[in-house]
Amino acid sequence: SKKQADYLLRSIVAPSADIDRKYRTQVVELTSGKTAQGLLLEQSESTMTLVDSQGKKTVIDKDDIDDVFEQSISIMPEMKKALSRREIRDLVAFLQTLK
């Protein structure tokens, strides 16, 4: 009920166009040369916890981090690849009924 239909539609067909700060994927480059990515779940003085799109949590020791940056691509897929125009329209209409 807080969002207009055009915002809901844009979020479904182009989720990377406007990503809420809390849903921006963090990419962590580790000193080992590996990378980890996910949504920032928790952060303490010594660790960072990420959660990926499958819900798997990864706890990273901050001493093992070389660099951290935000990814500008949403982890939510573009639904226009999975849904027809009618299904998208119906989904937006349904979402507008939720409170």
PDB file of N, CA and C in Angstrom:
ATOM      1  N   SER A   1       0.808  -1.200   0.000  1.00  0.00           N
ATOM      2  CA  SER A   1       0.000   0.000   0.000  1.00  0.00           C
ATOM      3  C   SER A   1       0.853   1.266   0.000  1.00  0.00           C
ATOM      4  N   LYS A   2       2.163   1.132   0.263  1.00  0.00           N
ATOM      5  CA  LYS A   2       3.046   2.294   0.317  1.00  0.00           C
ATOM      6  C   LYS A   2       3.620   2.667  -1.046  1.00  0.00           C
ATOM      7  N   LYS A   3       3.566   1.762  -1.999  1.00  0.00           N
ATOM      8  CA  LYS A   3       4.201   1.987  -3.295  1.00  0.00           C
ATOM      9  C   LYS A   3       3.165   2.118  -4.404  1.00  0.00           C
ATOM     10  N   GLN A   4       3.474   2.978  -5.369  1.00  0.00           N
ATOM     11  CA  GLN A   4       2.600   3.181  -6.521  1.00  0.00           C
ATOM     12  C   GLN A   4       2.795   2.045  -7.535  1.00  0.00           C
ATOM     13  N   ALA A   5       1.832   1.875  -8.405  1.00  0.00           N
ATOM     14  CA  ALA A   5       1.872   0.806  -9.399  1.00  0.00           C
ATOM     15  C   ALA A   5       3.095   0.903 -10.294  1.00  0.00           C
ATOM     16  N   ASP A   6       3.494   2.116 -10.701  1.00  0.00           N
ATOM     17  CA  ASP A   6       4.655   2.248 -11.585  1.00  0.00           C
ATOM     18  C   ASP A   6       5.945   1.809 -10.886  1.00  0.00           C
ATOM     19  N   TYR A   7       6.063   2.066  -9.581  1.00  0.00           N
ATOM     20  CA  TYR A   7       7.224   1.615  -8.822  1.00  0.00           C
ATOM     21  C   TYR A   7       7.243   0.085  -8.757  1.00  0.00           C
ATOM     22  N   LEU A   8       6.090  -0.524  -8.476  1.00  0.00           N
ATOM     23  CA  LEU A   8       5.999  -1.979  -8.408  1.00  0.00           C
ATOM     24  C   LEU A   8       6.339  -2.609  -9.750  1.00  0.00           C
ATOM     25  N   LEU A   9       5.813  -2.046 -10.821  1.00  0.00           N
ATOM     26  CA  LEU A   9       6.082  -2.562 -12.158  1.00  0.00           C
ATOM     27  C   LEU A   9       7.573  -2.482 -12.474  1.00  0.00           C
ATOM     28  N   ARG A  10       8.186  -1.342 -12.211  1.00  0.00           N
ATOM     29  CA  ARG A  10       9.616  -1.163 -12.485  1.00  0.00           C
ATOM     30  C   ARG A  10      10.451  -2.145 -11.656  1.00  0.00           C
ATOM     31  N   SER A  11      10.050  -2.371 -10.419  1.00  0.00           N
ATOM     32  CA  SER A  11      10.775  -3.300  -9.549  1.00  0.00           C
ATOM     33  C   SER A  11      10.703  -4.735 -10.061  1.00  0.00           C
ATOM     34  N   ILE A  12       9.632  -5.062 -10.750  1.00  0.00           N
ATOM     35  CA  ILE A  12       9.451  -6.419 -11.277  1.00  0.00           C
ATOM     36  C   ILE A  12      10.177  -6.605 -12.607  1.00  0.00           C
ATOM     37  N   VAL A  13      10.064  -5.639 -13.512  1.00  0.00           N
ATOM     38  CA  VAL A  13      10.647  -5.818 -14.848  1.00  0.00           C
ATOM     39  C   VAL A  13      12.089  -5.321 -14.951  1.00  0.00           C
ATOM     40  N   ALA A  14      12.506  -4.421 -14.067  1.00  0.00           N
ATOM     41  CA  ALA A  14      13.883  -3.898 -14.084  1.00  0.00           C
ATOM     42  C   ALA A  14      14.358  -3.691 -12.642  1.00  0.00           C
ATOM     43  N   PRO A  15      14.556  -4.781 -11.915  1.00  0.00           N
ATOM     44  CA  PRO A  15      14.879  -4.656 -10.491  1.00  0.00           C
ATOM     45  C   PRO A  15      16.188  -3.925 -10.194  1.00  0.00           C
ATOM     46  N   SER A  16      17.090  -3.851 -11.135  1.00  0.00           N
ATOM     47  CA  SER A  16      18.359  -3.150 -10.911  1.00  0.00           C
ATOM     48  C   SER A  16      18.231  -1.636 -11.070  1.00  0.00           C
ATOM     49  N   ALA A  17      17.091  -1.162 -11.556  1.00  0.00           N
ATOM     50  CA  ALA A  17      16.912   0.276 -11.783  1.00  0.00           C
ATOM     51  C   ALA A  17      16.867   1.079 -10.492  1.00  0.00           C
ATOM     52  N   ASP A  18      16.342   0.487  -9.438  1.00  0.00           N
ATOM     53  CA  ASP A  18      16.183   1.206  -8.173  1.00  0.00           C
ATOM     54  C   ASP A  18      16.282   0.205  -7.031  1.00  0.00           C
ATOM     55  N   ILE A  19      17.497  -0.021  -6.544  1.00  0.00           N
ATOM     56  CA  ILE A  19      17.712  -1.014  -5.500  1.00  0.00           C
ATOM     57  C   ILE A  19      17.753  -0.316  -4.140  1.00  0.00           C
ATOM     58  N   ASP A  20      16.875  -0.725  -3.250  1.00  0.00           N
ATOM     59  CA  ASP A  20      16.877  -0.202  -1.892  1.00  0.00           C
ATOM     60  C   ASP A  20      18.237  -0.523  -1.253  1.00  0.00           C
ATOM     61  N   ARG A  21      18.759   0.396  -0.491  1.00  0.00           N
ATOM     62  CA  ARG A  21      20.099   0.247   0.111  1.00  0.00           C
ATOM     63  C   ARG A  21      20.259  -1.084   0.850  1.00  0.00           C
ATOM     64  N   LYS A  22      19.237  -1.524   1.562  1.00  0.00           N
ATOM     65  CA  LYS A  22      19.363  -2.762   2.337  1.00  0.00           C
ATOM     66  C   LYS A  22      19.396  -4.017   1.462  1.00  0.00           C
ATOM     67  N   TYR A  23      19.091  -3.875   0.174  1.00  0.00           N
ATOM     68  CA  TYR A  23      19.112  -5.018  -0.738  1.00  0.00           C
ATOM     69  C   TYR A  23      20.258  -4.964  -1.747  1.00  0.00           C
ATOM     70  N   ARG A  24      21.219  -4.101  -1.527  1.00  0.00           N
ATOM     71  CA  ARG A  24      22.368  -4.022  -2.428  1.00  0.00           C
ATOM     72  C   ARG A  24      23.367  -5.116  -2.077  1.00  0.00           C
ATOM     73  N   THR A  25      23.747  -5.891  -3.059  1.00  0.00           N
ATOM     74  CA  THR A  25      24.669  -6.995  -2.863  1.00  0.00           C
ATOM     75  C   THR A  25      26.077  -6.476  -2.596  1.00  0.00           C
ATOM     76  N   GLN A  26      26.687  -7.033  -1.570  1.00  0.00           N
ATOM     77  CA  GLN A  26      28.068  -6.713  -1.236  1.00  0.00           C
ATOM     78  C   GLN A  26      28.968  -7.755  -1.907  1.00  0.00           C
ATOM     79  N   VAL A  27      30.021  -7.299  -2.554  1.00  0.00           N
ATOM     80  CA  VAL A  27      31.021  -8.191  -3.120  1.00  0.00           C
ATOM     81  C   VAL A  27      32.276  -8.011  -2.272  1.00  0.00           C
ATOM     82  N   VAL A  28      32.748  -9.112  -1.708  1.00  0.00           N
ATOM     83  CA  VAL A  28      33.901  -9.074  -0.812  1.00  0.00           C
ATOM     84  C   VAL A  28      35.051  -9.820  -1.471  1.00  0.00           C
ATOM     85  N   GLU A  29      36.134  -9.097  -1.717  1.00  0.00           N
ATOM     86  CA  GLU A  29      37.346  -9.714  -2.242  1.00  0.00           C
ATOM     87  C   GLU A  29      38.205 -10.106  -1.050  1.00  0.00           C
ATOM     88  N   LEU A  30      38.562 -11.380  -1.001  1.00  0.00           N
ATOM     89  CA  LEU A  30      39.329 -11.892   0.124  1.00  0.00           C
ATOM     90  C   LEU A  30      40.828 -11.889  -0.176  1.00  0.00           C
ATOM     91  N   THR A  31      41.629 -11.887   0.861  1.00  0.00           N
ATOM     92  CA  THR A  31      43.085 -11.885   0.689  1.00  0.00           C
ATOM     93  C   THR A  31      43.557 -13.160  -0.003  1.00  0.00           C
ATOM     94  N   SER A  32      42.755 -14.213   0.022  1.00  0.00           N
ATOM     95  CA  SER A  32      43.095 -15.482  -0.639  1.00  0.00           C
ATOM     96  C   SER A  32      42.898 -15.412  -2.152  1.00  0.00           C
ATOM     97  N   GLY A  33      42.265 -14.325  -2.628  1.00  0.00           N
ATOM     98  CA  GLY A  33      41.972 -14.196  -4.052  1.00  0.00           C
ATOM     99  C   GLY A  33      40.553 -14.607  -4.399  1.00  0.00           C
ATOM    100  N   LYS A  34      39.863 -15.234  -3.485  1.00  0.00           N
ATOM    101  CA  LYS A  34      38.475 -15.637  -3.701  1.00  0.00           C
ATOM    102  C   LYS A  34      37.559 -14.445  -3.450  1.00  0.00           C
ATOM    103  N   THR A  35      36.294 -14.593  -3.871  1.00  0.00           N
ATOM    104  CA  THR A  35      35.299 -13.564  -3.601  1.00  0.00           C
ATOM    105  C   THR A  35      34.075 -14.205  -2.949  1.00  0.00           C
ATOM    106  N   ALA A  36      33.363 -13.390  -2.214  1.00  0.00           N
ATOM    107  CA  ALA A  36      32.090 -13.802  -1.621  1.00  0.00           C
ATOM    108  C   ALA A  36      31.114 -12.676  -1.909  1.00  0.00           C
ATOM    109  N   GLN A  37      29.851 -13.027  -2.079  1.00  0.00           N
ATOM    110  CA  GLN A  37      28.861 -11.981  -2.295  1.00  0.00           C
ATOM    111  C   GLN A  37      27.533 -12.356  -1.676  1.00  0.00           C
ATOM    112  N   GLY A  38      26.780 -11.331  -1.327  1.00  0.00           N
ATOM    113  CA  GLY A  38      25.465 -11.519  -0.735  1.00  0.00           C
ATOM    114  C   GLY A  38      25.016 -10.233  -0.067  1.00  0.00           C
ATOM    115  N   LEU A  39      23.860 -10.308   0.549  1.00  0.00           N
ATOM    116  CA  LEU A  39      23.339  -9.157   1.283  1.00  0.00           C
ATOM    117  C   LEU A  39      24.002  -9.127   2.652  1.00  0.00           C
ATOM    118  N   LEU A  40      24.343  -7.929   3.108  1.00  0.00           N
ATOM    119  CA  LEU A  40      24.949  -7.784   4.426  1.00  0.00           C
ATOM    120  C   LEU A  40      23.888  -8.069   5.482  1.00  0.00           C
ATOM    121  N   LEU A  41      24.115  -9.108   6.258  1.00  0.00           N
ATOM    122  CA  LEU A  41      23.170  -9.508   7.295  1.00  0.00           C
ATOM    123  C   LEU A  41      23.566  -8.923   8.643  1.00  0.00           C
ATOM    124  N   GLU A  42      24.845  -9.063   8.982  1.00  0.00           N
ATOM    125  CA  GLU A  42      25.359  -8.560  10.252  1.00  0.00           C
ATOM    126  C   GLU A  42      26.793  -8.115  10.069  1.00  0.00           C
ATOM    127  N   GLN A  43      27.212  -7.231  10.964  1.00  0.00           N
ATOM    128  CA  GLN A  43      28.594  -6.795  10.929  1.00  0.00           C
ATOM    129  C   GLN A  43      29.025  -6.474  12.361  1.00  0.00           C
ATOM    130  N   SER A  44      30.178  -6.980  12.753  1.00  0.00           N
ATOM    131  CA  SER A  44      30.733  -6.681  14.068  1.00  0.00           C
ATOM    132  C   SER A  44      32.126  -6.089  13.857  1.00  0.00           C
ATOM    133  N   GLU A  45      32.829  -5.877  14.923  1.00  0.00           N
ATOM    134  CA  GLU A  45      34.187  -5.343  14.793  1.00  0.00           C
ATOM    135  C   GLU A  45      35.117  -6.325  14.097  1.00  0.00           C
ATOM    136  N   SER A  46      34.827  -7.626  14.228  1.00  0.00           N
ATOM    137  CA  SER A  46      35.743  -8.626  13.691  1.00  0.00           C
ATOM    138  C   SER A  46      35.210  -9.462  12.529  1.00  0.00           C
ATOM    139  N   THR A  47      33.889  -9.458  12.301  1.00  0.00           N
ATOM    140  CA  THR A  47      33.321 -10.284  11.229  1.00  0.00           C
ATOM    141  C   THR A  47      32.258  -9.542  10.428  1.00  0.00           C
ATOM    142  N   MET A  48      31.997 -10.089   9.253  1.00  0.00           N
ATOM    143  CA  MET A  48      30.932  -9.617   8.374  1.00  0.00           C
ATOM    144  C   MET A  48      30.159 -10.858   7.958  1.00  0.00           C
ATOM    145  N   THR A  49      28.837 -10.815   8.071  1.00  0.00           N
ATOM    146  CA  THR A  49      28.012 -11.953   7.683  1.00  0.00           C
ATOM    147  C   THR A  49      27.167 -11.576   6.481  1.00  0.00           C
ATOM    148  N   LEU A  50      27.311 -12.371   5.418  1.00  0.00           N
ATOM    149  CA  LEU A  50      26.539 -12.181   4.198  1.00  0.00           C
ATOM    150  C   LEU A  50      25.536 -13.318   4.076  1.00  0.00           C
ATOM    151  N   VAL A  51      24.431 -13.060   3.392  1.00  0.00           N
ATOM    152  CA  VAL A  51      23.467 -14.111   3.080  1.00  0.00           C
ATOM    153  C   VAL A  51      23.229 -14.066   1.574  1.00  0.00           C
ATOM    154  N   ASP A  52      23.319 -15.233   0.915  1.00  0.00           N
ATOM    155  CA  ASP A  52      23.146 -15.264  -0.537  1.00  0.00           C
ATOM    156  C   ASP A  52      21.680 -15.460  -0.913  1.00  0.00           C
ATOM    157  N   SER A  53      21.408 -15.540  -2.197  1.00  0.00           N
ATOM    158  CA  SER A  53      20.021 -15.616  -2.678  1.00  0.00           C
ATOM    159  C   SER A  53      19.326 -16.921  -2.299  1.00  0.00           C
ATOM    160  N   GLN A  54      20.084 -17.941  -1.890  1.00  0.00           N
ATOM    161  CA  GLN A  54      19.491 -19.200  -1.435  1.00  0.00           C
ATOM    162  C   GLN A  54      19.334 -19.238   0.080  1.00  0.00           C
ATOM    163  N   GLY A  55      19.740 -18.153   0.770  1.00  0.00           N
ATOM    164  CA  GLY A  55      19.616 -18.083   2.209  1.00  0.00           C
ATOM    165  C   GLY A  55      20.827 -18.601   2.969  1.00  0.00           C
ATOM    166  N   LYS A  56      21.875 -18.977   2.261  1.00  0.00           N
ATOM    167  CA  LYS A  56      23.096 -19.487   2.900  1.00  0.00           C
ATOM    168  C   LYS A  56      23.882 -18.324   3.499  1.00  0.00           C
ATOM    169  N   LYS A  57      24.244 -18.466   4.781  1.00  0.00           N
ATOM    170  CA  LYS A  57      25.015 -17.434   5.469  1.00  0.00           C
ATOM    171  C   LYS A  57      26.506 -17.730   5.361  1.00  0.00           C
ATOM    172  N   THR A  58      27.282 -16.673   5.147  1.00  0.00           N
ATOM    173  CA  THR A  58      28.734 -16.784   5.114  1.00  0.00           C
ATOM    174  C   THR A  58      29.298 -15.758   6.091  1.00  0.00           C
ATOM    175  N   VAL A  59      30.053 -16.253   7.075  1.00  0.00           N
ATOM    176  CA  VAL A  59      30.701 -15.371   8.042  1.00  0.00           C
ATOM    177  C   VAL A  59      32.149 -15.200   7.609  1.00  0.00           C
ATOM    178  N   ILE A  60      32.570 -13.944   7.473  1.00  0.00           N
ATOM    179  CA  ILE A  60      33.908 -13.633   6.989  1.00  0.00           C
ATOM    180  C   ILE A  60      34.657 -12.861   8.063  1.00  0.00           C
ATOM    181  N   ASP A  61      35.849 -13.316   8.376  1.00  0.00           N
ATOM    182  CA  ASP A  61      36.711 -12.611   9.319  1.00  0.00           C
ATOM    183  C   ASP A  61      37.236 -11.363   8.619  1.00  0.00           C
ATOM    184  N   LYS A  62      37.112 -10.213   9.251  1.00  0.00           N
ATOM    185  CA  LYS A  62      37.520  -8.956   8.613  1.00  0.00           C
ATOM    186  C   LYS A  62      39.014  -8.909   8.284  1.00  0.00           C
ATOM    187  N   ASP A  63      39.820  -9.696   8.978  1.00  0.00           N
ATOM    188  CA  ASP A  63      41.243  -9.766   8.663  1.00  0.00           C
ATOM    189  C   ASP A  63      41.489 -10.434   7.312  1.00  0.00           C
ATOM    190  N   ASP A  64      40.511 -11.198   6.821  1.00  0.00           N
ATOM    191  CA  ASP A  64      40.635 -11.898   5.540  1.00  0.00           C
ATOM    192  C   ASP A  64      40.104 -11.078   4.365  1.00  0.00           C
ATOM    193  N   ILE A  65      39.620  -9.860   4.626  1.00  0.00           N
ATOM    194  CA  ILE A  65      39.022  -9.026   3.582  1.00  0.00           C
ATOM    195  C   ILE A  65      40.054  -8.093   2.980  1.00  0.00           C
ATOM    196  N   ASP A  66      40.130  -8.128   1.655  1.00  0.00           N
ATOM    197  CA  ASP A  66      41.010  -7.223   0.923  1.00  0.00           C
ATOM    198  C   ASP A  66      40.255  -5.969   0.491  1.00  0.00           C
ATOM    199  N   ASP A  67      39.001  -6.157  -0.009  1.00  0.00           N
ATOM    200  CA  ASP A  67      38.200  -5.029  -0.476  1.00  0.00           C
ATOM    201  C   ASP A  67      36.724  -5.411  -0.446  1.00  0.00           C
ATOM    202  N   VAL A  68      35.867  -4.405  -0.310  1.00  0.00           N
ATOM    203  CA  VAL A  68      34.416  -4.600  -0.314  1.00  0.00           C
ATOM    204  C   VAL A  68      33.798  -3.518  -1.182  1.00  0.00           C
ATOM    205  N   PHE A  69      32.882  -3.913  -2.064  1.00  0.00           N
ATOM    206  CA  PHE A  69      32.144  -2.919  -2.842  1.00  0.00           C
ATOM    207  C   PHE A  69      30.724  -3.401  -3.086  1.00  0.00           C
ATOM    208  N   GLU A  70      29.847  -2.453  -3.367  1.00  0.00           N
ATOM    209  CA  GLU A  70      28.451  -2.782  -3.648  1.00  0.00           C
ATOM    210  C   GLU A  70      28.271  -3.067  -5.130  1.00  0.00           C
ATOM    211  N   GLN A  71      27.499  -4.078  -5.407  1.00  0.00           N
ATOM    212  CA  GLN A  71      27.176  -4.425  -6.784  1.00  0.00           C
ATOM    213  C   GLN A  71      25.943  -3.633  -7.204  1.00  0.00           C
ATOM    214  N   SER A  72      25.941  -3.147  -8.423  1.00  0.00           N
ATOM    215  CA  SER A  72      24.820  -2.334  -8.901  1.00  0.00           C
ATOM    216  C   SER A  72      23.742  -3.152  -9.610  1.00  0.00           C
ATOM    217  N   ILE A  73      23.844  -4.470  -9.525  1.00  0.00           N
ATOM    218  CA  ILE A  73      22.867  -5.350 -10.154  1.00  0.00           C
ATOM    219  C   ILE A  73      22.090  -6.075  -9.057  1.00  0.00           C
ATOM    220  N   SER A  74      20.786  -6.046  -9.160  1.00  0.00           N
ATOM    221  CA  SER A  74      19.924  -6.684  -8.171  1.00  0.00           C
ATOM    222  C   SER A  74      20.058  -8.202  -8.232  1.00  0.00           C
ATOM    223  N   ILE A  75      19.928  -8.840  -7.055  1.00  0.00           N
ATOM    224  CA  ILE A  75      19.935 -10.306  -7.045  1.00  0.00           C
ATOM    225  C   ILE A  75      18.585 -10.861  -7.497  1.00  0.00           C
ATOM    226  N   MET A  76      17.574  -9.986  -7.556  1.00  0.00           N
ATOM    227  CA  MET A  76      16.262 -10.411  -8.048  1.00  0.00           C
ATOM    228  C   MET A  76      16.301 -10.462  -9.572  1.00  0.00           C
ATOM    229  N   PRO A  77      15.903 -11.570 -10.159  1.00  0.00           N
ATOM    230  CA  PRO A  77      15.898 -11.646 -11.624  1.00  0.00           C
ATOM    231  C   PRO A  77      14.793 -10.786 -12.229  1.00  0.00           C
ATOM    232  N   GLU A  78      14.990 -10.392 -13.470  1.00  0.00           N
ATOM    233  CA  GLU A  78      13.948  -9.652 -14.192  1.00  0.00           C
ATOM    234  C   GLU A  78      12.795 -10.607 -14.467  1.00  0.00           C
ATOM    235  N   MET A  79      11.639 -10.301 -13.939  1.00  0.00           N
ATOM    236  CA  MET A  79      10.507 -11.209 -14.065  1.00  0.00           C
ATOM    237  C   MET A  79       9.876 -11.214 -15.456  1.00  0.00           C
ATOM    238  N   LYS A  80      10.250 -10.248 -16.307  1.00  0.00           N
ATOM    239  CA  LYS A  80       9.688 -10.262 -17.660  1.00  0.00           C
ATOM    240  C   LYS A  80      10.210 -11.447 -18.461  1.00  0.00           C
ATOM    241  N   LYS A  81      11.258 -12.095 -17.961  1.00  0.00           N
ATOM    242  CA  LYS A  81      11.779 -13.293 -18.614  1.00  0.00           C
ATOM    243  C   LYS A  81      10.998 -14.542 -18.189  1.00  0.00           C
ATOM    244  N   ALA A  82      10.306 -14.440 -17.047  1.00  0.00           N
ATOM    245  CA  ALA A  82       9.595 -15.594 -16.508  1.00  0.00           C
ATOM    246  C   ALA A  82       8.078 -15.466 -16.582  1.00  0.00           C
ATOM    247  N   LEU A  83       7.578 -14.234 -16.660  1.00  0.00           N
ATOM    248  CA  LEU A  83       6.134 -14.008 -16.644  1.00  0.00           C
ATOM    249  C   LEU A  83       5.680 -13.305 -17.914  1.00  0.00           C
ATOM    250  N   SER A  84       4.461 -13.577 -18.322  1.00  0.00           N
ATOM    251  CA  SER A  84       3.882 -12.876 -19.462  1.00  0.00           C
ATOM    252  C   SER A  84       3.468 -11.472 -19.026  1.00  0.00           C
ATOM    253  N   ARG A  85       3.134 -10.611 -19.981  1.00  0.00           N
ATOM    254  CA  ARG A  85       2.679  -9.259 -19.649  1.00  0.00           C
ATOM    255  C   ARG A  85       1.430  -9.299 -18.771  1.00  0.00           C
ATOM    256  N   ARG A  86       0.544 -10.203 -19.092  1.00  0.00           N
ATOM    257  CA  ARG A  86      -0.690 -10.329 -18.303  1.00  0.00           C
ATOM    258  C   ARG A  86      -0.374 -10.760 -16.873  1.00  0.00           C
ATOM    259  N   GLU A  87       0.539 -11.710 -16.720  1.00  0.00           N
ATOM    260  CA  GLU A  87       0.908 -12.177 -15.382  1.00  0.00           C
ATOM    261  C   GLU A  87       1.574 -11.053 -14.576  1.00  0.00           C
ATOM    262  N   ILE A  88       2.392 -10.254 -15.239  1.00  0.00           N
ATOM    263  CA  ILE A  88       3.024  -9.117 -14.565  1.00  0.00           C
ATOM    264  C   ILE A  88       1.966  -8.112 -14.120  1.00  0.00           C
ATOM    265  N   ARG A  89       1.034  -7.816 -15.007  1.00  0.00           N
ATOM    266  CA  ARG A  89      -0.055  -6.888 -14.668  1.00  0.00           C
ATOM    267  C   ARG A  89      -0.857  -7.419 -13.481  1.00  0.00           C
ATOM    268  N   ASP A  90      -1.160  -8.723 -13.498  1.00  0.00           N
ATOM    269  CA  ASP A  90      -1.911  -9.336 -12.395  1.00  0.00           C
ATOM    270  C   ASP A  90      -1.103  -9.295 -11.091  1.00  0.00           C
ATOM    271  N   LEU A  91       0.192  -9.512 -11.184  1.00  0.00           N
ATOM    272  CA  LEU A  91       1.056  -9.470 -10.004  1.00  0.00           C
ATOM    273  C   LEU A  91       1.084  -8.060  -9.395  1.00  0.00           C
ATOM    274  N   VAL A  92       1.221  -7.045 -10.224  1.00  0.00           N
ATOM    275  CA  VAL A  92       1.206  -5.664  -9.742  1.00  0.00           C
ATOM    276  C   VAL A  92      -0.131  -5.356  -9.072  1.00  0.00           C
ATOM    277  N   ALA A  93      -1.232  -5.770  -9.690  1.00  0.00           N
ATOM    278  CA  ALA A  93      -2.557  -5.545  -9.114  1.00  0.00           C
ATOM    279  C   ALA A  93      -2.679  -6.245  -7.762  1.00  0.00           C
ATOM    280  N   PHE A  94      -2.175  -7.467  -7.670  1.00  0.00           N
ATOM    281  CA  PHE A  94      -2.211  -8.198  -6.400  1.00  0.00           C
ATOM    282  C   PHE A  94      -1.370  -7.484  -5.338  1.00  0.00           C
ATOM    283  N   LEU A  95      -0.163  -7.084  -5.699  1.00  0.00           N
ATOM    284  CA  LEU A  95       0.721  -6.426  -4.732  1.00  0.00           C
ATOM    285  C   LEU A  95       0.103  -5.139  -4.184  1.00  0.00           C
ATOM    286  N   GLN A  96      -0.656  -4.464  -5.014  1.00  0.00           N
ATOM    287  CA  GLN A  96      -1.306  -3.222  -4.575  1.00  0.00           C
ATOM    288  C   GLN A  96      -2.386  -3.496  -3.511  1.00  0.00           C
ATOM    289  N   THR A  97      -2.877  -4.704  -3.451  1.00  0.00           N
ATOM    290  CA  THR A  97      -3.916  -5.024  -2.463  1.00  0.00           C
ATOM    291  C   THR A  97      -3.328  -5.354  -1.093  1.00  0.00           C
ATOM    292  N   LEU A  98      -2.024  -5.606  -1.026  1.00  0.00           N
ATOM    293  CA  LEU A  98      -1.392  -5.983   0.239  1.00  0.00           C
ATOM    294  C   LEU A  98      -1.152  -4.779   1.123  1.00  0.00           C
ATOM    295  N   LYS A  99      -1.187  -4.989   2.382  1.00  0.00           N
ATOM    296  CA  LYS A  99      -0.934  -3.903   3.337  1.00  0.00           C
ATOM    297  C   LYS A  99       0.254  -4.206   4.191  1.00  0.00           C
TER     298      LYS A  99
END
